[in-house]
Amino acid sequence: MGILKIDDVTKTYGDYMAVNHVSFDMPEGSIFGMLGPNGAGKTSLIRIITTITRADSGAVYFNGEKLNSTHPSQTGYMPEERGLYKKMKVGDHLMYLAQLKGLSKKDAKSKIDYWFEKFGIEDWWPKKVEELSKGMQQKIQFISTVVHEPKLLILDEPFSGLDPINTNLIKDEIYELNRKGTSIIFSTHRMEQVEEICEHIVLINKGKNVLQGTVADVKNQFKDNLFKIEYTGILPENVLNMAKVIEKTDKSIIIKVDAETDSNQLLQRLLQQEVFIHSFNEILPSLNEIFIKKVESIGMTSEE
Amino acid sequence: MNKLWLIIKREYLTRVKKRSFILATILTPFAFVLFFIVVGFIFSYEGDDKLKVALVDEHGILDRKPANEDNLFFVIKDDGYDQLVSGMDSSEFDVVIKVPEVKILSAKTFEIEYHAKKQLGLDIEMNLESKISSKIRDYKMREMKLEKSQLDNLKSSVSLTRGGVEGESKFTTAIGAGIGGVMGFIMYMTIFIYGMMVMRSVMEEKTSRIVEVMISSVKPFQLMLGKIIGVGGVGLTQILIWSILIPIGYLLVGLFFDFDLEQMNSAAAAGSNVDVAGMEDEIMIFMNEVRNMNWWSILPLFLFYFLGGYFLYSSMFAAVGSAMGDDLGEGQALTIPITIPVILALYIMMVVVTAPQSNLAIWSSIFPLFSPIVMPARLAFSPPIWQILVSMAVLAATSIFFVWVSARIYRVGILMYGKKVGFKEIGKWLFHKE
């Protein structure tokens, strides 16, 4: 049973259909990438999951239960546009947000202390939020999102505006939380991060989910059966007959084979020749390529 | 419920702990008292130098010289006006006045020239005018063979008191108007100050984008209500502290400076020439009258109207704040429909205190947009119970309705960015699904 099940959800604003019959399942304990260009409807969908707004039709199930008012305390949401009360003290602010998520005063205090220690920022408690730099505020924002140990963590562009060091810091925390069993929705349009972090993805464009599955499955689905072979020696023509040459240099070749052709078969043939193989790789498309391909094809069909 | 309480607590405490709040709350009463002291001094100021005034009475108009005052000494001369005027610079006199001849007794206006070493102040001129005119009056009386007692007998003073009502005196109406005016004005001020505070705070939450974090934990309605209640608590705290500090400050000033502020203030209001003994009597009656007001019903009702008016207006301010973008100037137009009724109510209130049982008073104290300001102004006149009850019921129902309407606008507005919003748009939000 998945932590989250989106079942045929729609949401319209005026004439604009922000979420158009979206369905997907999110496995428990996964890091789930929600991809899509700007304005695709990711934030609208997240707002439905976090009960900020309600779906016009369809249903959302959290841990098998229909979404209700007990669930916000089990989710942590870090919106893309972040903000804190500027005049509040950092510690008081975190206490406030933690208590609003249902923690008792005592629990809130000990958990905030844990995170302060972890980030080495014990002396920040009495500082005012406005005295902190943007990156520092981002850390506080992250703590406020995870302090109540949510089952489901929703991060909307969590690394935007962060320097590489802090990006890695937050990334490590995300992995650690995931190891401890937290399911994480990671919403972004930065594909390289998704490829690095996520196991599952759903691609949303113009309010619809156009693609979903594990990263490996999706890549396989979109592969062009390209192989790159690095070699020394002379590659005989008859080998190349069974495949189309895409690119050829003295030392390497990229070939496209028929979908049915077994890579083992190809390799076997190569090995029979007087050629020395250094490497044999299947070239899988990057998520970025898939993303652009998919988004552009939809853009074209919808313009017709 | 627990979350609402957390929000209320934060909204209240962050404001009450602010240095600006503490300063404003403590200093305002002192500023108030200081203001009275300064005004008192200004009104009791009578010019610095003593003036010696020569009254040249060539026609025997004066029977005796006018009584000297702190800054005015009078000397009567029978003749020699021209010498006095020409030798003025070296003479002891500061002012030389020629008392006019009264040729016919029916003459009513006299234009008198005076010479003085330096320009006389307006108050001294008026003082001299009244002195001379009363001397001329005395002269006319003597000529007409009228006795002062006869003239006094002509005077009658009439004061109207409504019959059949206990404990009412000629002061009741004036005091009622005074108290009513003050209460109405306090309501007006608080609605504006704290309504605006709610609006600004909603805008800040929206522009700083904290609001999206907040409403992933609490309902927009809880956030709005918590804010309104928290800020309202700040308002009540401030009023409470002031209502304690102002009388204390008043008393302290009285003790330290050893003068009677009440007397000074009334003296200032009535002009400088007052019958002090009479004043004290009036003050006693006045104080009694204020004490006799039915405070046990006025104060709770005042609190009710404060809360009703505050909830009604601040919820509207919250809705408008949620619709505004980062640009305060652009959104200002949206506040106009809120500010106009408040200002209208203030003007109506000013008329109502002078005619507390008029139709205007009755209807405007029932109409919920006006009643929070108008009804408190009428309370000192003990309006009929049914009117109070109807007005309270209408206000309570309308406040709840407005909070509901505003919450519907608010929940959409706070998540709406980068869009210029007009009334039409806000109207649509009302009917948005959640």
XYZ file of C-alpha atoms in Angstrom:
738
model
C 0.000 0.000 0.000
C 1.346 3.369 -0.978
C 1.707 6.315 1.322
C -0.169 8.448 -1.140
C -2.675 7.641 -3.814
C -3.942 10.308 -6.163
C -7.092 9.141 -7.856
C -8.396 11.081 -10.847
C -7.963 14.480 -9.231
C -9.041 17.695 -10.961
C -8.865 21.332 -9.925
C -9.940 24.344 -11.914
C -9.381 28.024 -11.263
C -11.970 29.916 -13.220
C -11.626 28.620 -16.776
C -8.153 27.317 -16.182
C -7.731 23.626 -15.480
C -4.693 23.466 -13.232
C -4.973 19.769 -12.461
C -6.567 17.602 -15.134
C -7.524 14.063 -14.079
C -4.227 13.191 -12.458
C -3.747 9.752 -10.923
C -0.665 8.123 -9.475
C 0.516 6.031 -6.585
C 3.438 6.870 -4.431
C 5.126 3.914 -2.756
C 5.817 4.263 0.938
C 9.382 5.101 1.802
C 10.279 6.283 -1.674
C 11.763 9.468 -2.926
C 9.255 10.527 -5.485
C 10.083 13.112 -8.111
C 7.262 15.286 -9.299
C 8.477 16.901 -12.462
C 7.035 19.404 -14.786
C 7.714 22.744 -16.369
C 6.727 25.942 -14.617
C 2.963 26.302 -14.407
C 2.346 22.619 -15.050
C 0.132 22.255 -11.998
C 2.663 20.842 -9.535
C 1.978 23.457 -6.891
C -1.774 23.108 -7.357
C -1.476 19.387 -6.798
C 0.751 19.864 -3.757
C -1.752 22.305 -2.301
C -4.404 19.628 -2.607
C -2.185 17.031 -0.910
C -1.402 19.435 1.924
C -5.136 20.216 2.313
C -4.514 23.878 1.559
C -7.119 23.566 -1.170
C -9.548 20.832 -1.992
C -9.853 18.908 -5.247
C -12.891 19.636 -7.393
C -13.261 15.944 -8.126
C -11.346 12.773 -7.521
C -9.819 11.679 -4.261
C -6.542 11.631 -2.412
C -5.706 8.790 -0.040
C -3.076 9.185 2.631
C -1.888 5.861 3.987
C -5.046 4.297 2.614
C -7.336 6.825 4.315
C -9.226 9.478 2.479
C -7.440 12.783 3.076
C -8.749 14.481 6.223
C -7.809 17.112 8.750
C -5.555 14.785 10.765
C -3.163 14.407 7.879
C -1.554 17.872 7.717
C 0.216 17.114 11.008
C 1.782 14.072 9.334
C 3.055 16.010 6.351
C 5.804 18.558 6.136
C 5.641 21.035 3.299
C 8.374 23.364 2.186
C 6.908 25.625 -0.494
C 8.995 27.008 -3.292
C 8.274 30.554 -2.186
C 9.528 30.431 1.341
C 8.973 32.794 4.174
C 9.272 33.221 7.900
C 8.122 35.888 10.320
C 11.045 38.277 10.057
C 10.728 39.826 13.487
C 10.462 36.574 15.402
C 13.308 34.899 17.193
C 14.514 31.786 15.392
C 13.835 29.515 18.366
C 10.400 30.957 19.092
C 9.519 30.682 15.452
C 10.404 27.007 15.268
C 8.568 26.354 18.537
C 5.500 28.050 17.087
C 5.490 26.086 13.834
C 6.250 22.824 15.621
C 3.395 23.323 18.047
C 1.047 24.166 15.204
C 1.942 20.762 13.795
C 0.719 19.259 17.021
C 3.900 18.781 19.041
C 3.790 19.442 22.746
C 5.969 22.243 24.051
C 8.430 19.793 25.546
C 8.697 17.638 22.422
C 9.074 20.681 20.230
C 11.906 22.001 22.378
C 13.858 18.741 22.419
C 13.451 18.187 18.674
C 14.517 21.705 17.821
C 17.523 21.275 20.103
C 18.364 18.088 18.204
C 18.349 19.873 14.855
C 20.218 22.903 16.168
C 22.921 20.595 17.438
C 22.964 18.680 14.191
C 23.466 21.802 12.125
C 25.792 23.315 14.708
C 23.644 26.407 15.149
C 22.881 26.230 18.877
C 23.537 29.946 19.286
C 20.863 30.950 16.763
C 17.947 30.518 19.129
C 17.709 34.164 20.272
C 18.557 35.643 16.867
C 15.859 37.316 14.878
C 15.008 35.730 11.548
C 15.790 38.936 9.687
C 19.359 38.871 11.037
C 20.048 35.612 9.195
C 21.321 35.318 5.638
C 19.100 33.764 3.035
C 20.900 30.447 3.165
C 20.659 30.382 6.943
C 16.948 31.131 6.738
C 16.621 28.216 4.344
C 18.091 25.910 6.966
C 15.578 27.155 9.509
C 12.839 26.630 6.966
C 14.014 23.082 6.439
C 14.049 22.376 10.167
C 10.538 23.783 10.484
C 9.410 21.406 7.740
C 10.820 18.235 9.291
C 10.764 19.005 13.015
C 7.515 17.120 13.646
C 8.892 14.012 11.894
C 6.344 13.859 9.122
C 5.549 10.611 7.357
C 5.358 12.494 4.097
C 7.714 15.297 3.242
C 6.924 17.575 0.339
C 9.791 19.691 -0.923
C 9.082 22.180 -3.669
C 12.381 23.186 -5.320
C 14.263 22.692 -2.054
C 17.657 23.663 -3.445
C 16.756 26.879 -5.192
C 18.900 29.689 -3.887
C 21.238 27.399 -1.952
C 24.993 27.305 -2.405
C 26.621 23.920 -3.198
C 27.667 23.327 0.398
C 24.216 23.872 1.806
C 22.689 21.958 -1.079
C 24.766 18.936 -0.101
C 23.902 19.405 3.552
C 20.187 19.412 2.836
C 20.557 16.561 0.347
C 22.252 14.424 2.981
C 19.453 15.183 5.414
C 16.900 14.188 2.812
C 18.666 10.833 2.298
C 18.901 10.256 6.012
C 15.232 11.007 6.576
C 14.406 8.663 3.721
C 16.512 5.915 5.283
C 14.525 6.359 8.472
C 11.343 5.715 6.501
C 10.112 9.136 5.473
C 8.423 9.259 2.104
C 9.491 12.284 0.160
C 7.895 14.142 -2.723
C 10.489 16.156 -4.512
C 9.000 18.689 -6.869
C 11.279 20.358 -9.335
C 12.046 21.099 -12.940
C 15.762 20.419 -12.423
C 16.170 17.012 -14.032
C 19.752 16.279 -13.036
C 18.712 16.479 -9.374
C 15.821 14.127 -9.951
C 18.036 11.607 -11.672
C 20.401 11.752 -8.771
C 17.890 11.601 -5.935
C 14.641 9.984 -7.015
C 13.592 6.393 -7.512
C 10.125 7.115 -8.833
C 8.914 9.976 -10.939
C 5.742 11.405 -12.302
C 5.870 13.942 -15.074
C 3.137 16.540 -15.095
C 2.497 18.886 -17.951
C -0.459 21.206 -18.528
C -2.253 19.684 -15.592
C -1.977 16.086 -16.775
C 0.384 13.363 -15.724
C 2.029 12.272 -18.922
C 4.558 9.831 -17.579
C 5.199 7.842 -14.452
C 7.210 4.974 -13.097
C 10.643 4.230 -11.730
C 13.488 6.211 -13.183
C 14.944 3.042 -14.758
C 11.628 2.024 -16.322
C 11.057 5.426 -17.775
C 14.492 5.518 -19.259
C 14.048 2.077 -20.773
C 10.732 3.111 -22.169
C 12.343 6.002 -23.974
C 15.601 4.429 -24.989
C 16.604 4.561 -28.644
C 18.582 1.270 -28.510
C 21.838 3.108 -28.820
C 25.108 1.507 -27.909
C 28.492 3.018 -27.622
C 31.466 0.793 -28.279
C 35.041 1.803 -27.633
C 37.587 -0.340 -29.375
C 40.971 -0.640 -31.023
C 41.451 -2.474 -34.295
C 39.257 -2.555 -37.353
C 35.577 -3.079 -37.061
C 34.374 -5.333 -39.912
C 31.536 -4.098 -42.086
C 29.364 -7.177 -41.582
C 28.997 -6.400 -37.919
C 27.781 -3.009 -38.743
C 25.236 -4.355 -41.181
C 22.946 -5.341 -38.371
C 23.004 -1.825 -36.955
C 22.848 1.723 -38.076
C 25.899 3.835 -37.453
C 25.123 7.085 -35.759
C 28.579 8.333 -35.086
C 31.975 6.839 -35.831
C 35.519 7.762 -34.915
C 38.737 5.765 -34.995
C 38.301 4.521 -31.485
C 34.570 4.510 -30.836
C 31.283 4.041 -32.530
C 27.688 4.735 -31.625
C 25.211 2.418 -33.236
C 21.482 2.061 -33.224
C 20.088 -1.451 -33.293
C 16.619 -2.777 -33.891
C 14.552 -3.025 -30.799
C 14.496 -6.806 -31.027
C 18.225 -7.176 -31.358
C 19.746 -8.597 -28.245
C 22.700 -6.690 -26.931
C 24.271 -10.018 -25.980
C 24.046 -11.164 -29.576
C 25.699 -8.011 -30.756
C 28.448 -8.321 -28.223
C 28.997 -11.969 -29.108
C 29.493 -11.048 -32.737
C 31.912 -8.349 -31.857
C 33.945 -10.700 -29.736
C 34.357 -13.092 -32.637
C 36.119 -10.353 -34.627
C 39.707 -9.289 -34.467
C 38.879 -6.241 -32.563
C 39.713 -5.275 -29.049
C 36.673 -3.980 -27.099
C 37.367 -1.501 -24.322
C 33.799 -0.766 -23.395
C 30.316 -1.577 -24.424
C 27.567 0.720 -23.092
C 23.934 1.169 -23.751
C 23.173 4.871 -24.066
C 20.031 5.657 -22.065
C 18.318 8.987 -22.540
C 18.664 11.451 -19.699
C 15.487 12.471 -17.908
C 16.118 15.902 -19.268
C 15.892 14.620 -22.821
C 12.800 12.611 -22.055
C 11.269 15.571 -20.324
C 11.901 17.918 -23.248
C 10.779 15.351 -25.772
C 7.581 14.650 -23.906
C 6.749 18.272 -23.126
C 7.437 19.371 -26.695
C 5.358 16.608 -28.243
C 2.446 17.535 -25.989
C 2.943 21.164 -26.811
C 2.707 20.316 -30.486
C -0.376 18.152 -30.243
C -2.213 20.597 -28.077
C -1.568 23.399 -30.512
C -3.256 21.525 -33.324
C -9.004 24.954 19.072
C -5.502 24.467 20.396
C -4.037 25.810 17.158
C -6.307 28.843 17.249
C -5.075 29.521 20.754
C -1.434 29.242 19.615
C -2.075 31.732 16.845
C -3.871 34.148 19.158
C -1.019 33.877 21.640
C 1.631 34.605 19.031
C -0.260 37.497 17.469
C -0.853 38.990 20.898
C 2.550 38.444 22.453
C 4.686 39.544 19.512
C 2.845 42.857 19.490
C 2.641 43.438 23.212
C 6.337 42.672 23.653
C 7.366 45.151 20.983
C 9.230 48.156 22.287
C 7.097 50.501 20.206
C 3.929 49.131 21.790
C 5.267 49.451 25.324
C 6.453 52.994 24.677
C 3.211 54.077 23.028
C 1.116 52.528 25.768
C 3.047 54.089 28.624
C 3.942 57.396 27.075
C 0.589 58.271 25.542
C -1.137 58.895 28.900
C 1.776 61.049 29.986
C 1.653 62.935 26.736
C -2.039 63.373 27.369
C -1.539 64.755 30.872
C 1.336 66.909 29.698
C -0.904 68.280 27.007
C -3.472 69.328 29.599
C -0.828 70.977 31.723
C 0.551 72.913 28.800
C -2.910 73.957 27.698
C -3.672 74.983 31.259
C -0.557 77.135 31.406
C -1.279 78.689 28.066
C -4.764 79.678 29.088
C -3.726 80.982 32.471
C -1.014 83.140 30.907
C -1.838 86.802 31.391
C 1.009 88.746 29.894
C 4.278 89.479 31.581
C 4.349 93.147 32.502
C 2.197 95.284 34.686
C 0.605 98.148 32.867
C -0.246 101.448 34.402
C -3.341 102.841 32.769
C -4.312 106.527 32.927
C -8.024 107.083 32.405
C -8.581 110.724 31.432
C -12.113 111.519 32.524
C -12.899 115.066 31.409
C -16.664 114.711 31.724
C -16.976 113.022 35.099
C -18.202 109.722 33.805
C -16.315 107.572 36.300
C -17.531 107.457 39.852
C -14.401 105.641 41.011
C -11.550 103.928 39.307
C -11.905 100.304 38.195
C -10.432 97.708 40.515
C -6.757 96.994 39.911
C -5.779 93.627 38.572
C -2.590 91.597 38.643
C -1.292 93.281 35.564
C -3.385 96.416 35.325
C -3.215 99.503 37.537
C -5.683 102.276 36.984
C -5.271 105.977 37.726
C -7.947 108.576 37.012
C -6.915 111.953 35.630
C -9.413 114.796 35.251
C -7.723 116.433 32.293
C -4.462 116.872 30.416
C -4.975 114.141 27.839
C -2.779 115.856 25.250
C 0.114 116.412 27.660
C -0.086 112.849 28.832
C 0.012 111.586 25.305
C 2.865 113.803 24.191
C 4.908 113.194 27.351
C 4.136 109.506 27.376
C 7.612 108.163 26.728
C 8.959 109.714 29.893
C 5.807 109.298 32.008
C 4.918 106.536 34.401
C 1.903 105.530 32.351
C 1.966 102.757 29.805
C -1.519 103.383 28.473
C -3.557 106.556 28.232
C -7.250 106.337 27.512
C -9.693 109.156 27.130
C -13.035 108.259 28.674
C -15.665 109.418 26.169
C -18.394 111.930 26.835
C -21.863 110.451 27.065
C -24.008 113.086 25.427
C -27.216 111.166 25.136
C -28.034 108.213 27.289
C -29.279 106.116 24.402
C -25.866 106.187 22.752
C -24.712 102.615 22.476
C -21.427 102.545 20.673
C -18.335 104.409 21.614
C -15.135 104.444 19.664
C -12.251 105.311 21.888
C -8.712 105.968 20.873
C -5.954 104.976 23.205
C -2.231 105.604 23.228
C 0.211 103.116 24.574
C 3.947 102.716 24.775
C 3.585 99.483 22.920
C 0.863 97.563 21.221
C -1.546 96.008 23.708
C -2.502 92.370 23.501
C -5.952 91.457 22.317
C -6.994 90.123 25.701
C -5.913 93.325 27.448
C -7.764 95.435 24.903
C -10.885 93.363 25.482
C -10.445 93.617 29.207
C -10.147 97.401 29.040
C -13.139 97.614 26.724
C -15.291 95.684 29.143
C -14.066 97.763 32.114
C -14.918 101.040 30.415
C -18.213 99.798 29.083
C -19.307 98.728 32.554
C -18.296 102.126 33.897
C -20.387 103.803 31.223
C -23.254 101.538 32.190
C -22.883 102.596 35.813
C -22.906 106.212 34.690
C -26.067 105.686 32.662
C -27.699 104.028 35.660
C -26.886 106.968 37.870
C -28.251 109.381 35.296
C -31.435 107.350 34.892
C -31.744 107.042 38.648
C -31.716 103.277 38.457
C -30.581 101.294 41.428
C -28.288 98.342 40.902
C -30.688 96.148 42.853
C -33.529 97.113 40.535
C -31.492 96.110 37.582
C -30.520 92.850 39.237
C -34.155 92.077 39.817
C -34.735 92.127 36.113
C -32.451 89.199 35.642
C -34.050 85.777 35.683
C -32.305 82.515 35.075
C -34.245 79.559 33.708
C -32.949 76.026 33.615
C -34.902 73.164 32.093
C -34.962 69.808 33.842
C -36.912 66.845 32.558
C -39.566 65.810 35.099
C -40.294 62.296 36.268
C -36.731 61.133 35.959
C -34.705 60.698 39.069
C -31.185 61.881 39.453
C -31.133 64.120 36.455
C -29.863 67.651 36.609
C -29.227 70.390 34.152
C -25.853 68.786 33.511
C -27.101 65.405 32.437
C -27.541 66.286 28.790
C -24.198 67.998 28.458
C -22.372 65.279 30.342
C -24.129 62.601 28.325
C -23.041 64.328 25.164
C -19.501 64.605 26.461
C -19.205 60.986 27.538
C -21.008 59.807 24.427
C -18.717 61.825 22.214
C -15.616 60.467 23.927
C -16.825 56.865 23.689
C -17.832 57.222 20.069
C -14.487 58.734 19.261
C -12.581 55.977 21.062
C -14.515 53.428 19.014
C -13.686 55.285 15.826
C -9.996 55.414 16.659
C -9.728 51.791 17.733
C -11.555 50.483 14.670
C -9.130 52.346 12.468
C -5.904 51.692 14.344
C -6.454 48.009 15.017
C -8.294 47.305 11.774
C -5.340 48.702 9.870
C -3.001 46.677 12.068
C -4.826 43.494 11.060
C -4.676 44.497 7.410
C -0.965 45.247 7.455
C -0.213 42.033 9.243
C -2.163 39.983 6.682
C -0.283 41.734 3.897
C 3.056 41.043 5.542
C 2.246 37.369 5.879
C 1.304 37.256 2.251
C 4.303 39.144 0.904
C 6.779 37.297 3.137
C 5.211 34.032 1.898
C 4.969 32.611 5.381
C 1.285 32.169 4.778
C 1.683 29.071 2.642
C 3.680 27.379 5.388
C 1.081 28.425 7.916
C -1.927 27.139 6.057
C -0.318 23.793 5.460
C -0.656 23.438 9.247
C -3.801 25.401 10.081
C -6.967 26.394 8.283
C -7.007 29.881 6.738
C -10.027 30.669 8.877
C -8.109 29.806 12.050
C -5.222 31.980 10.948
C -7.469 34.939 10.189
C -9.561 34.569 13.319
C -6.495 34.093 15.477
C -4.990 37.239 14.095
C -8.157 39.262 14.598
C -8.595 38.049 18.167
C -4.906 38.526 18.995
C -4.781 42.068 17.679
C -8.116 42.821 19.364
C -6.556 41.653 22.620
C -3.729 44.091 22.047
C -6.298 46.861 21.583
C -8.145 45.945 24.770
C -4.885 45.769 26.691
C -3.932 49.213 25.517
C -7.300 50.723 26.369
C -7.249 49.025 29.772
C -3.765 50.317 30.592
C -4.722 53.794 29.488
C -7.911 53.815 31.492
C -5.786 53.051 34.565
C -2.773 55.244 33.753
C -4.615 58.369 32.661
C -6.508 58.912 35.929
C -3.359 58.062 37.906
C -1.312 60.491 35.877
C -4.016 63.059 36.392
C -3.888 62.619 40.148
C -0.093 62.570 40.304
C 0.187 65.763 38.353
C -2.379 67.306 40.663
C -0.338 66.259 43.710
C 3.077 67.254 42.455
C 2.210 70.540 40.889
C -0.313 71.408 43.504
C -2.944 72.789 41.316
C -6.398 71.782 40.527
C -6.422 70.511 37.007
C -10.152 70.292 36.746
C -10.556 73.863 37.735
C -7.820 74.895 35.390
C -9.340 73.054 32.490
C -12.806 74.423 33.038
C -11.316 77.822 33.567
C -9.483 77.462 30.329
C -12.697 76.511 28.624
C -14.774 79.259 30.110
C -12.305 82.089 29.620
C -10.252 83.772 32.258
C -12.828 85.757 34.202
C -14.624 83.126 36.173
C -16.342 83.069 39.439
C -14.142 80.551 41.220
C -16.554 79.720 43.994
C -19.319 79.085 41.493
C -16.983 76.958 39.444
C -16.236 74.688 42.346
C -19.915 74.052 42.914
C -20.386 73.210 39.298
C -17.455 70.864 39.348
C -18.945 69.074 42.338
C -22.252 68.655 40.550
C -20.441 67.589 37.423
C -18.385 64.970 39.235
C -21.481 63.672 40.990
C -23.277 63.462 37.723
C -20.449 61.495 36.117
C -20.424 59.155 39.099
C -24.174 58.712 38.878
C -24.027 57.534 35.290
C -25.046 53.933 35.033
C -21.512 52.688 34.452
C -22.405 49.089 35.293
C -24.466 48.892 32.149
C -22.537 51.404 30.035
C -19.146 49.727 30.325
C -20.197 46.168 29.427
C -22.213 47.551 26.532
C -19.241 49.600 25.427
C -17.165 46.421 25.478
C -19.797 44.620 23.446
C -19.862 47.326 20.803
C -16.090 47.469 20.794
C -15.911 43.744 20.073
C -18.774 43.786 17.575
C -17.445 46.775 15.663
C -13.908 45.522 15.827
C -14.763 42.061 14.489
C -16.934 43.488 11.766
C -14.430 45.984 10.472
C -11.163 44.162 11.105
C -12.425 41.087 9.267
C -13.089 43.317 6.279
C -9.627 44.810 6.659
C -8.211 41.276 6.755
C -10.042 40.389 3.549
C -8.744 43.502 1.828
C -5.225 42.838 3.116
C -5.348 39.346 1.645
C -6.345 40.734 -1.745
C -3.562 43.300 -1.817
C -0.276 42.600 -3.457
C 3.075 43.910 -2.393
C 2.059 47.360 -3.436
C 0.331 49.150 -0.598
C -0.501 52.164 -2.749
C -2.270 50.104 -5.349
C -4.438 48.368 -2.805
C -5.403 51.558 -1.040
C -8.481 51.898 -3.240
C -9.768 48.645 -1.793
C -9.916 50.113 1.699
C -12.198 52.975 0.686
C -15.459 51.039 1.048
C -14.406 50.237 4.619
C -13.231 53.663 5.639
C -16.239 55.552 4.300
C -18.811 53.973 6.643
C -16.472 54.500 9.604
C -16.042 58.176 8.818
C -19.765 58.609 8.120
C -20.507 56.993 11.452
C -18.222 59.468 13.185
C -20.097 62.424 11.702
C -23.455 60.899 12.509
C -22.221 60.324 16.041
C -21.352 64.019 16.393
C -24.931 64.958 15.476
C -26.444 62.190 17.541
C -24.918 63.349 20.834
C -26.846 66.594 20.463
C -30.078 64.818 19.499
C -29.822 61.373 21.076
C -33.465 60.369 20.635
C -33.898 61.529 17.056
C -34.834 59.210 14.228
C -31.326 59.542 12.838
C -29.957 58.444 16.195
C -32.283 55.453 16.446
C -31.759 54.122 12.945
C -28.056 54.744 12.766
C -27.556 53.029 16.102
C -29.293 49.947 14.713
C -27.569 49.930 11.323
C -24.608 47.610 11.995
C -21.943 49.546 10.106
C -22.693 52.639 12.195
C -23.933 51.201 15.467
C -20.507 50.405 16.978
C -19.715 54.119 16.934
C -23.166 55.659 17.279
C -24.678 53.461 19.999
C -21.891 53.944 22.559
C -22.396 57.684 22.081
C -26.062 57.257 22.990
C -25.542 55.007 25.987
C -25.114 57.897 28.421
C -28.628 59.060 27.504
C -30.140 55.725 28.544
C -31.782 54.803 25.243
C -34.774 52.427 25.376
C -33.848 48.822 26.117
C -35.495 47.468 22.982
C -33.275 49.648 20.816
C -30.156 48.413 22.551
C -31.260 44.803 22.212
C -32.193 45.126 18.545
C -28.971 46.964 17.798
C -26.891 44.339 19.625
C -28.615 41.458 17.860
C -28.172 43.065 14.442
C -24.531 43.867 15.162
C -23.747 40.382 16.429
C -25.397 38.716 13.437
C -23.704 41.067 10.977
C -20.299 40.633 12.579
C -20.531 36.862 12.319
C -21.700 37.186 8.737
C -18.845 39.553 7.840
C -16.260 37.316 9.462
C -17.634 34.458 7.377
C -17.635 36.475 4.150
C -14.156 37.831 4.837
C -12.818 34.359 5.545
C -14.040 33.229 2.132
C -12.231 36.108 0.455
C -9.177 35.685 2.640
C -8.595 31.996 1.915
C -8.411 32.725 -1.818
C -6.632 36.055 -1.549
C -3.659 34.934 0.506
C -2.625 32.404 -2.147
C -3.121 34.746 -5.092
C 0.078 36.338 -6.293
C 1.065 38.685 -9.046
C -2.424 39.655 -9.985
C -3.992 43.065 -9.727
C -7.239 42.558 -7.929
C -10.425 44.591 -8.202
C -13.784 44.339 -6.507
C -15.187 42.171 -9.247
C -12.433 39.653 -8.723
C -12.970 39.681 -4.965
C -16.660 39.143 -5.553
C -15.861 36.018 -7.533
C -13.699 34.652 -4.732
C -16.739 34.603 -2.495
C -18.201 31.836 -4.592
C -15.025 29.860 -5.127
C -15.110 26.286 -4.073
C -12.597 25.403 -1.447
